[in-house]
Coordinates of C-alpha atoms in Angstrom, one line a residue:
X1 CA -28.4 -23.6 26.1
X2 CA -27.3 -26.9 23.9
X3 CA -23.8 -28.7 23.6
X4 CA -24.4 -27.2 20.0
X5 CA -24.7 -23.9 21.1
X6 CA -21.7 -24.1 23.7
X7 CA -19.3 -25.2 20.7
X8 CA -20.3 -22.5 18.7
X9 CA -19.7 -20.0 21.2
X10 CA -16.1 -21.7 22.0
X11 CA -15.2 -21.4 18.6
X12 CA -16.1 -18.0 17.9
X13 CA -14.1 -16.8 21.0
X14 CA -11.0 -19.1 19.8
X15 CA -11.3 -17.6 16.1
X16 CA -11.3 -14.2 17.5
X17 CA -8.0 -15.0 19.9
X18 CA -6.5 -16.8 16.7
X19 CA -6.6 -14.0 14.3
X20 CA -5.3 -11.4 17.1
X21 CA -2.5 -14.3 17.5
X22 CA -1.7 -14.7 13.9
X23 CA -1.4 -10.8 13.5
X24 CA 0.6 -9.8 16.6
X25 CA 2.9 -12.7 17.0
X26 CA 6.1 -13.4 15.7
X27 CA 4.2 -14.7 12.3
X28 CA 3.2 -11.3 11.8
X29 CA 0.6 -12.3 8.9
X30 CA -0.9 -9.8 6.6
X31 CA -4.5 -9.2 8.4
X32 CA -6.2 -10.0 4.9
X33 CA -4.2 -13.3 5.0
X34 CA -5.2 -14.1 8.6
X35 CA -8.9 -13.0 8.5
X36 CA -9.1 -15.7 5.5
X37 CA -7.5 -18.3 7.8
X38 CA -9.4 -17.8 10.7
X39 CA -12.5 -18.0 8.2
X40 CA -11.4 -21.3 7.1
X41 CA -10.7 -22.4 10.6
X42 CA -13.8 -21.2 12.0
X43 CA -16.2 -22.9 9.1
X44 CA -14.3 -26.1 9.5
X45 CA -14.7 -25.9 13.4
X46 CA -18.7 -25.3 13.3
X47 CA -19.4 -28.1 10.8
X48 CA -20.0 -25.8 7.7
X49 CA -19.2 -27.9 4.2
X50 CA -16.5 -26.6 2.0
X51 CA -19.2 -25.3 -0.5
X52 CA -20.9 -23.6 2.1
X53 CA -17.8 -22.0 3.5
X54 CA -16.3 -20.9 0.3
X55 CA -19.7 -19.3 -0.2
X56 CA -20.0 -17.5 2.9
X57 CA -16.5 -16.0 2.4
X58 CA -17.3 -14.9 -1.2
X59 CA -20.6 -13.2 -0.3
X60 CA -19.4 -11.8 3.1
X61 CA -16.0 -10.2 1.1
X62 CA -18.2 -9.2 -2.2
X63 CA -21.4 -7.6 0.0
X64 CA -19.0 -5.9 2.1
X65 CA -17.1 -4.1 -0.6
X66 CA -20.1 -3.9 -2.7
X67 CA -21.4 -1.5 0.5
X68 CA -18.4 0.5 1.2
X69 CA -15.8 -0.4 -1.6
X70 CA -17.0 1.9 -4.5
X71 CA -17.8 4.7 -1.8
X72 CA -14.1 4.6 -0.1
X73 CA -12.8 4.6 -3.3
X74 CA -14.9 7.6 -4.7
X75 CA -14.4 9.5 -1.4
X76 CA -10.4 8.9 -1.6
X77 CA -10.9 10.8 -4.8
X78 CA -12.7 13.5 -3.4
X79 CA -10.3 13.6 -1.0
X80 CA -7.5 14.1 -3.2
X81 CA -9.3 16.8 -5.5
X82 CA -10.1 18.6 -2.2
X83 CA -6.5 18.3 -0.9
X84 CA -4.8 19.4 -4.0
X85 CA -6.8 22.4 -4.6
X86 CA -6.3 23.6 -0.9
X87 CA -9.8 23.1 0.2
X88 CA -9.3 20.9 3.2
X89 CA -6.0 22.8 3.9
X90 CA -7.8 26.4 4.1
X91 CA -10.8 24.3 6.1
X92 CA -8.2 22.7 8.6
X93 CA -6.8 26.6 8.9
X94 CA -10.2 28.1 9.7
X95 CA -11.0 25.4 12.3
X96 CA -7.2 26.0 13.8
X97 CA -7.7 29.6 13.8
X98 CA -11.2 29.9 15.4
X99 CA -10.8 27.0 17.8
X100 CA -7.7 26.8 20.3
X101 CA -6.1 23.3 20.5
X102 CA -8.1 22.3 23.6
X103 CA -11.5 22.9 21.8
X104 CA -10.5 21.4 18.4
X105 CA -12.2 17.8 19.3
X106 CA -15.2 19.5 20.6
X107 CA -15.4 21.6 16.9
X108 CA -14.3 17.9 15.5
X109 CA -17.4 16.3 17.6
X110 CA -19.8 19.0 16.1
X111 CA -18.8 18.5 12.5
X112 CA -19.2 14.7 12.6
X113 CA -22.3 15.2 14.4
X114 CA -23.7 17.1 11.2
X115 CA -22.0 14.8 8.9
X116 CA -23.4 11.6 10.9
X117 CA -26.9 12.4 10.5
X118 CA -27.5 11.2 6.9
X119 CA -23.9 9.1 6.6
X120 CA -23.2 5.4 7.5
X121 CA -20.5 5.7 10.1
X122 CA -17.7 4.2 7.5
X123 CA -19.2 6.9 4.7
X124 CA -18.8 9.7 7.0
X125 CA -15.4 8.7 8.0
X126 CA -14.5 8.6 4.5
X127 CA -16.1 12.2 4.0
X128 CA -14.0 13.3 7.2
X129 CA -10.7 11.9 6.5
X130 CA -9.0 14.7 4.8
X131 CA -10.3 17.6 7.2
X132 CA -9.1 15.0 10.2
X133 CA -5.7 14.4 8.5
X134 CA -5.0 18.2 7.7
X135 CA -5.8 19.5 11.1
X136 CA -4.3 17.0 12.7
X137 CA -1.1 17.7 10.4
X138 CA -1.3 21.2 11.5
X139 CA -1.4 20.4 15.3
X140 CA 1.7 17.9 15.0
X141 CA 3.6 20.6 12.8
X142 CA 2.9 23.6 15.8
X143 CA 3.4 20.7 18.8
X144 CA 0.6 22.1 20.0
X145 CA -0.4 19.0 21.8
X146 CA 1.4 15.7 23.4
X147 CA 0.9 12.4 22.0
X148 CA -1.2 11.6 18.4
X149 CA -2.8 14.6 17.0
X150 CA -4.6 12.2 14.5
X151 CA -6.0 10.3 17.8
X152 CA -6.5 13.6 19.1
X153 CA -8.7 14.5 16.0
X154 CA -10.0 11.6 14.9
X155 CA -11.5 10.0 18.2
X156 CA -14.2 12.8 18.4
X157 CA -15.1 12.1 14.9
X158 CA -15.4 8.0 15.7
X159 CA -17.5 9.2 18.8
X160 CA -20.2 11.2 16.6
X161 CA -20.2 8.8 14.1
X162 CA -20.8 5.7 15.8
X163 CA -23.5 7.5 18.2
X164 CA -25.8 8.9 14.9
X165 CA -25.5 5.5 13.0
X166 CA -26.3 3.3 16.3
X167 CA -29.2 5.9 17.9
X168 CA -30.4 8.1 15.3
X169 CA -32.8 7.4 12.4
X170 CA -32.7 7.2 9.4
X171 CA -29.9 4.9 9.7
X172 CA -30.9 1.3 8.9
X173 CA -29.9 0.2 12.6
X174 CA -32.6 2.2 14.2
X175 CA -35.0 2.2 11.5
X176 CA -34.7 -1.8 11.5
X177 CA -35.7 -1.6 15.3
X178 CA -38.4 0.6 14.6
X179 CA -40.2 -1.5 12.1
X180 CA -39.9 -4.8 13.7
X181 CA -41.2 -3.0 17.0
X182 CA -44.0 -1.0 15.3
X183 CA -43.4 2.1 16.6
X184 CA -42.7 6.0 16.4
X185 CA -39.9 7.0 14.1
X186 CA -40.2 10.9 15.6
X187 CA -40.3 9.5 19.6
X188 CA -37.1 7.5 18.6
X189 CA -35.4 10.1 16.9
X190 CA -35.5 12.7 19.9
X191 CA -34.5 10.1 22.5
X192 CA -31.6 9.2 20.0
X193 CA -30.4 13.0 19.8
X194 CA -30.7 13.0 23.7
X195 CA -28.8 9.8 24.8
X196 CA -26.2 10.8 21.5
X197 CA -25.1 13.9 23.1
X198 CA -23.7 12.6 26.6
X199 CA -22.2 9.6 24.5
X200 CA -20.7 11.8 22.0
X201 CA -18.8 14.1 24.9
X202 CA -17.5 11.2 27.0
X203 CA -16.6 9.0 24.1
X204 CA -15.5 11.8 22.2
X205 CA -13.6 15.1 23.2
X206 CA -13.2 13.8 27.0
X207 CA -11.9 10.3 25.9
X208 CA -10.0 12.0 23.4
X209 CA -8.0 14.1 25.7
X210 CA -7.2 10.9 27.8
X211 CA -5.6 8.4 25.2
X212 CA -4.1 10.7 23.1
X213 CA -1.0 11.6 25.0
X214 CA -0.9 7.7 25.3
X215 CA -0.5 6.6 21.8
X216 CA 2.2 7.5 19.1
X217 CA -0.2 6.9 16.3
X218 CA 0.7 8.1 12.9
X219 CA -1.1 7.2 9.4
X220 CA 1.0 6.0 6.8
X221 CA 2.7 9.3 4.7
X222 CA 1.1 8.6 1.7
X223 CA -2.4 8.8 3.2
X224 CA -1.3 12.3 5.1
X225 CA 0.1 13.6 1.9
X226 CA -3.0 12.8 -0.1
X227 CA -5.6 14.2 2.1
X228 CA -3.6 16.9 3.6
X229 CA -1.1 18.3 1.3
X230 CA -2.5 20.5 -0.9
X231 CA -0.9 22.2 -4.1
X232 CA -3.4 25.2 -4.4
X233 CA -2.5 28.3 -6.8
X234 CA -1.6 30.9 -4.2
X235 CA -3.0 33.5 -6.3
X236 CA -6.4 31.7 -6.7
X237 CA -7.7 30.3 -3.5
X238 CA -10.8 28.5 -3.1
X239 CA -13.3 30.4 -1.1
X240 CA -14.4 29.1 2.3
X241 CA -17.8 28.4 1.3
X242 CA -17.4 27.1 -2.0
X243 CA -15.2 24.7 0.1
X244 CA -17.6 23.4 2.7
X245 CA -20.4 23.1 -0.2
X246 CA -17.9 21.0 -2.1
X247 CA -16.9 18.9 0.9
X248 CA -20.3 18.6 2.1
X249 CA -22.1 18.0 -1.1
X250 CA -22.4 14.2 -0.3
X251 CA -23.4 15.0 2.8
X252 CA -26.1 17.1 2.2
X253 CA -27.7 14.9 -0.6
X254 CA -27.8 11.9 2.0
X255 CA -29.6 14.5 4.4
X256 CA -31.9 15.6 1.8
X257 CA -32.9 11.6 1.2
X258 CA -32.8 11.1 5.1
X259 CA -35.7 14.1 5.2
X260 CA -37.6 12.7 2.4
X261 CA -37.9 9.5 3.7
X262 CA -40.0 11.3 6.7
X263 CA -41.6 13.8 4.8
X264 CA -42.3 12.7 1.6
X265 CA -44.7 9.9 0.4
X266 CA -42.6 6.8 -0.8
X267 CA -44.6 6.2 -4.2
X268 CA -44.0 10.0 -5.2
X269 CA -41.2 11.1 -7.7
X270 CA -39.7 13.5 -5.4
X271 CA -38.9 10.6 -3.2
X272 CA -37.4 8.4 -5.9
X273 CA -35.5 11.2 -7.1
X274 CA -34.0 12.4 -3.5
X275 CA -33.7 8.4 -2.7
X276 CA -31.4 7.9 -6.1
X277 CA -29.6 11.2 -5.6
X278 CA -29.1 10.0 -1.9
X279 CA -27.6 6.8 -2.2
X280 CA -24.1 7.2 -0.9
X281 CA -22.5 5.9 -4.2
X282 CA -24.6 8.1 -6.3
X283 CA -24.2 10.9 -3.7
X284 CA -20.0 10.4 -3.9
X285 CA -19.8 10.1 -7.3
X286 CA -21.6 13.8 -8.0
X287 CA -19.2 15.1 -5.1
X288 CA -16.3 13.7 -7.1
X289 CA -17.6 15.1 -10.2
X290 CA -18.7 18.4 -8.8
X291 CA -15.5 19.0 -7.0
X292 CA -13.5 18.0 -10.3
X293 CA -15.8 20.8 -12.5
X294 CA -15.6 23.7 -9.9
X295 CA -12.2 23.7 -8.5
X296 CA -10.5 22.2 -11.6
X297 CA -12.1 22.3 -15.2
X298 CA -13.9 25.9 -14.4
X299 CA -10.6 27.5 -13.1
X300 CA -8.7 26.3 -16.0
X301 CA -6.9 23.4 -14.2
X302 CA -4.9 20.7 -15.9
X303 CA -6.9 18.1 -16.8
X304 CA -4.3 15.5 -17.2
X305 CA -3.0 16.1 -13.7
X306 CA -6.5 15.8 -12.4
X307 CA -6.8 12.1 -14.2
X308 CA -3.2 11.1 -12.8
X309 CA -4.3 12.4 -9.3
X310 CA -7.6 10.5 -9.1
X311 CA -5.8 7.3 -10.4
X312 CA -3.0 7.9 -7.7
X313 CA -5.8 8.4 -5.0
X314 CA -6.7 5.2 -5.0
X315 CA -3.3 3.2 -4.5
X316 CA -3.3 3.9 -0.8
X317 CA -6.7 2.3 -0.1
X318 CA -6.2 -0.5 -2.1
X319 CA -4.9 -2.5 0.5
X320 CA -7.4 -1.1 3.1
X321 CA -10.4 -2.5 0.9
X322 CA -8.9 -5.5 1.2
X323 CA -8.7 -5.9 4.5
X324 CA -12.0 -4.7 5.1
X325 CA -13.5 -7.3 2.5
X326 CA -11.7 -10.0 4.7
X327 CA -13.6 -8.8 7.6
X328 CA -16.7 -8.8 5.8
X329 CA -15.6 -12.4 5.0
X330 CA -15.2 -13.2 8.8
X331 CA -18.4 -11.7 9.6
X332 CA -20.2 -13.6 7.1
X333 CA -18.4 -16.8 8.2
X334 CA -19.6 -15.9 11.8
X335 CA -23.7 -15.4 11.0
X336 CA -23.7 -18.2 8.7
X337 CA -22.5 -20.9 11.5
X338 CA -25.2 -19.2 13.3
X339 CA -23.3 -18.2 16.4
X340 CA -26.3 -15.6 17.0
X341 CA -28.6 -18.5 17.7
X342 CA -26.3 -19.6 20.2
X343 CA -25.8 -15.9 21.7
X344 CA -29.9 -15.8 21.5
X345 CA -30.2 -18.8 23.7
X346 CA -27.5 -17.9 26.3
X347 CA -29.5 -14.5 26.9
X348 CA -32.9 -15.9 27.3
X349 CA -31.3 -18.0 30.2
X350 CA -31.4 -14.1 32.0
X351 CA -34.0 -12.2 33.5
X352 CA -33.6 -8.8 32.7
X353 CA -36.0 -5.9 32.0
X354 CA -37.0 -5.7 28.5
X355 CA -34.7 -2.4 28.0
X356 CA -31.7 -4.0 29.4
X357 CA -32.4 -7.1 28.0
X358 CA -32.5 -5.7 24.3
X359 CA -29.3 -4.1 24.8
X360 CA -27.6 -7.1 26.2
X361 CA -29.0 -9.2 23.0
X362 CA -27.8 -7.0 20.9
X363 CA -24.3 -6.3 22.4
X364 CA -23.7 -10.0 22.1
X365 CA -25.0 -10.4 18.9
X366 CA -23.1 -7.7 17.4
X367 CA -19.9 -8.6 19.5
X368 CA -19.8 -12.3 17.9
X369 CA -20.8 -12.0 14.7
X370 CA -19.3 -9.0 13.8
X371 CA -22.7 -7.3 12.6
X372 CA -24.3 -4.6 14.3
X373 CA -27.4 -5.4 12.0
X374 CA -27.4 -8.8 13.1
X375 CA -27.5 -7.6 16.3
X376 CA -30.3 -5.4 16.0
X377 CA -32.5 -7.6 13.8
X378 CA -31.9 -10.7 16.5
X379 CA -32.5 -8.3 19.3
X380 CA -35.9 -6.8 18.1
X381 CA -37.5 -9.9 16.5
X382 CA -36.8 -12.2 19.8
X383 CA -38.3 -8.8 22.0
X384 CA -41.0 -7.9 19.4
X385 CA -43.6 -10.3 20.9
X386 CA -43.3 -7.7 24.2
X387 CA -44.6 -4.9 22.0
X388 CA -48.2 -5.8 22.0
X389 CA -47.9 -7.8 25.6
X390 CA -46.6 -5.2 27.3
X391 CA -48.6 -1.9 27.3
X392 CA -46.5 -0.2 29.6
X393 CA -43.2 -0.4 27.6
X394 CA -41.5 2.6 25.9
X395 CA -41.2 1.0 22.6
X396 CA -39.1 4.0 21.2
X397 CA -36.7 3.4 24.0
X398 CA -36.6 -0.2 23.4
X399 CA -35.4 0.3 19.8
X400 CA -32.8 2.9 20.8
X401 CA -31.6 0.4 23.5
X402 CA -31.3 -2.1 21.0
X403 CA -29.1 0.2 18.6
X404 CA -27.1 1.3 21.6
X405 CA -26.2 -2.4 22.2
X406 CA -25.3 -3.0 18.6
X407 CA -22.5 -0.3 19.0
X408 CA -20.6 -1.9 21.8
X409 CA -16.9 -3.4 21.3
X410 CA -16.3 -3.1 17.6
X411 CA -13.5 -5.6 17.4
X412 CA -11.6 -7.4 14.6
X413 CA -14.8 -9.3 13.3
X414 CA -16.2 -5.7 12.2
X415 CA -15.4 -4.2 8.9
X416 CA -15.4 -0.9 10.2
X417 CA -12.8 -2.0 12.5
X418 CA -10.5 -2.6 10.2
X419 CA -11.3 0.5 8.2
X420 CA -10.0 3.1 11.3
X421 CA -6.9 1.0 12.1
X422 CA -5.5 0.9 8.5
X423 CA -6.5 4.5 7.9
X424 CA -4.7 5.4 11.0
X425 CA -2.1 3.2 10.5
X426 CA -2.6 1.7 13.8
X427 CA -1.7 -1.5 15.6
X428 CA -4.2 -3.9 16.6
X429 CA -3.7 -2.8 20.5
X430 CA -4.1 1.0 19.5
X431 CA -7.4 0.3 17.1
X432 CA -8.9 -1.7 20.0
X433 CA -7.8 1.1 22.4
X434 CA -9.5 4.0 20.2
X435 CA -12.6 2.6 18.2
X436 CA -13.4 -0.6 20.3
X437 CA -13.2 1.5 23.3
X438 CA -14.9 4.7 22.3
X439 CA -17.9 2.6 20.8
X440 CA -18.0 1.0 24.1
X441 CA -18.4 4.0 25.8
X442 CA -20.9 5.2 23.4
X443 CA -23.0 2.0 23.7
X444 CA -23.0 2.0 27.7
X445 CA -23.9 6.0 28.1
X446 CA -26.4 5.2 25.5
X447 CA -27.9 2.7 27.7
X448 CA -27.5 4.4 30.7
X449 CA -29.2 7.4 29.4
X450 CA -32.2 4.9 28.1
X451 CA -33.0 4.2 31.7
X452 CA -32.9 7.4 32.9
X453 CA -35.4 8.5 30.1
X454 CA -37.7 5.4 31.1
X455 CA -38.2 7.5 34.1
X456 CA -39.9 10.1 32.5
X457 CA -43.0 10.4 31.0
X458 CA -43.0 8.4 27.5
X459 CA -43.1 10.8 24.5
X460 CA -46.8 11.2 23.1

């Protein structure tokens, strides 16, 4: 650890505290302004030149919006079509009919588990928000539970999507660790599914029952109306089968891409076609167009109303998109300031077993920089020499431990934190008690499962 490393770590810590202070103090600064102010402050505090700082802010915001902004906008459109045609209301009715209030978190966790296999965390949340809001609104109307119905229904979804995103290929984090450590995709996937199940159970339905009665979270009414209030023609209801197909079509296309990555030669036309159709933007675009065709145009719906409805769907998410961009800028500034290098130097001072060390390095890098990818890349790169030096080391489990560590304590420098916070209309304290704690539970349970599985004979 050098003096410069200590300065970087202190600057990173102070920046997070300052961000929280600007938002929750009497200033009540808008999150986007607070994020940009803190970006400038931490940039100068860590010695970045003005040009470099501005470039980091611009690149971070643009990269984040490029990755998730268009997908979120398309997801809002799809959700609006599904709500207006009564699909989400119908699906929510089926879930409530088949499941008791106490079993709804388990049903939602199962749905998110399936959807989360091919989808990034943010994309999966966008796809499932209409269903979350519809089920929660119905629970709220029936006064079926104490506390926040939206937390009760949403926490299991967050836990399942986070677990799949960090633990199971073909998500980019696990794949990156697998490629760096030169280990098996199949073994890592099996271990990942095994570790994900208890992580989802404890971080999802179990924690939801504990935390929901203690919070009064309710999203902005405009979002609730957009995603859950339907205006379907009562004489021509949409069938549940067609509704499920329309709602899950983007997930199906992404799942086909995920399977193609493992089963089809990458030079083949089939793989290229699957990769194109399974790209999140293309998959969501196809989903919106398919929904419009089969739910509106084919049923002689009003095209003018559809266009107005799609335009209106973007208004409630505009603020969310900008705040997510601000979170991406903050993340990029911390990364370009080389806070991650300081974290690596800090962890080198500890003598830990490789599986625990991989989790620790990934966790510290992810928490400090706001990027799970930075955590995984840094930890895998640092521990890659062990892959060939220690023949007894279970490399699939090492890749999994690194992925689990990257999930820990998703906070204010993560774009996903802001997406959950703003989508559900939470305060920073409420968001911390939900997404930050949920992902911490998932990360810790994942590590415990890694250590337990390491006691068993390795998969061939």
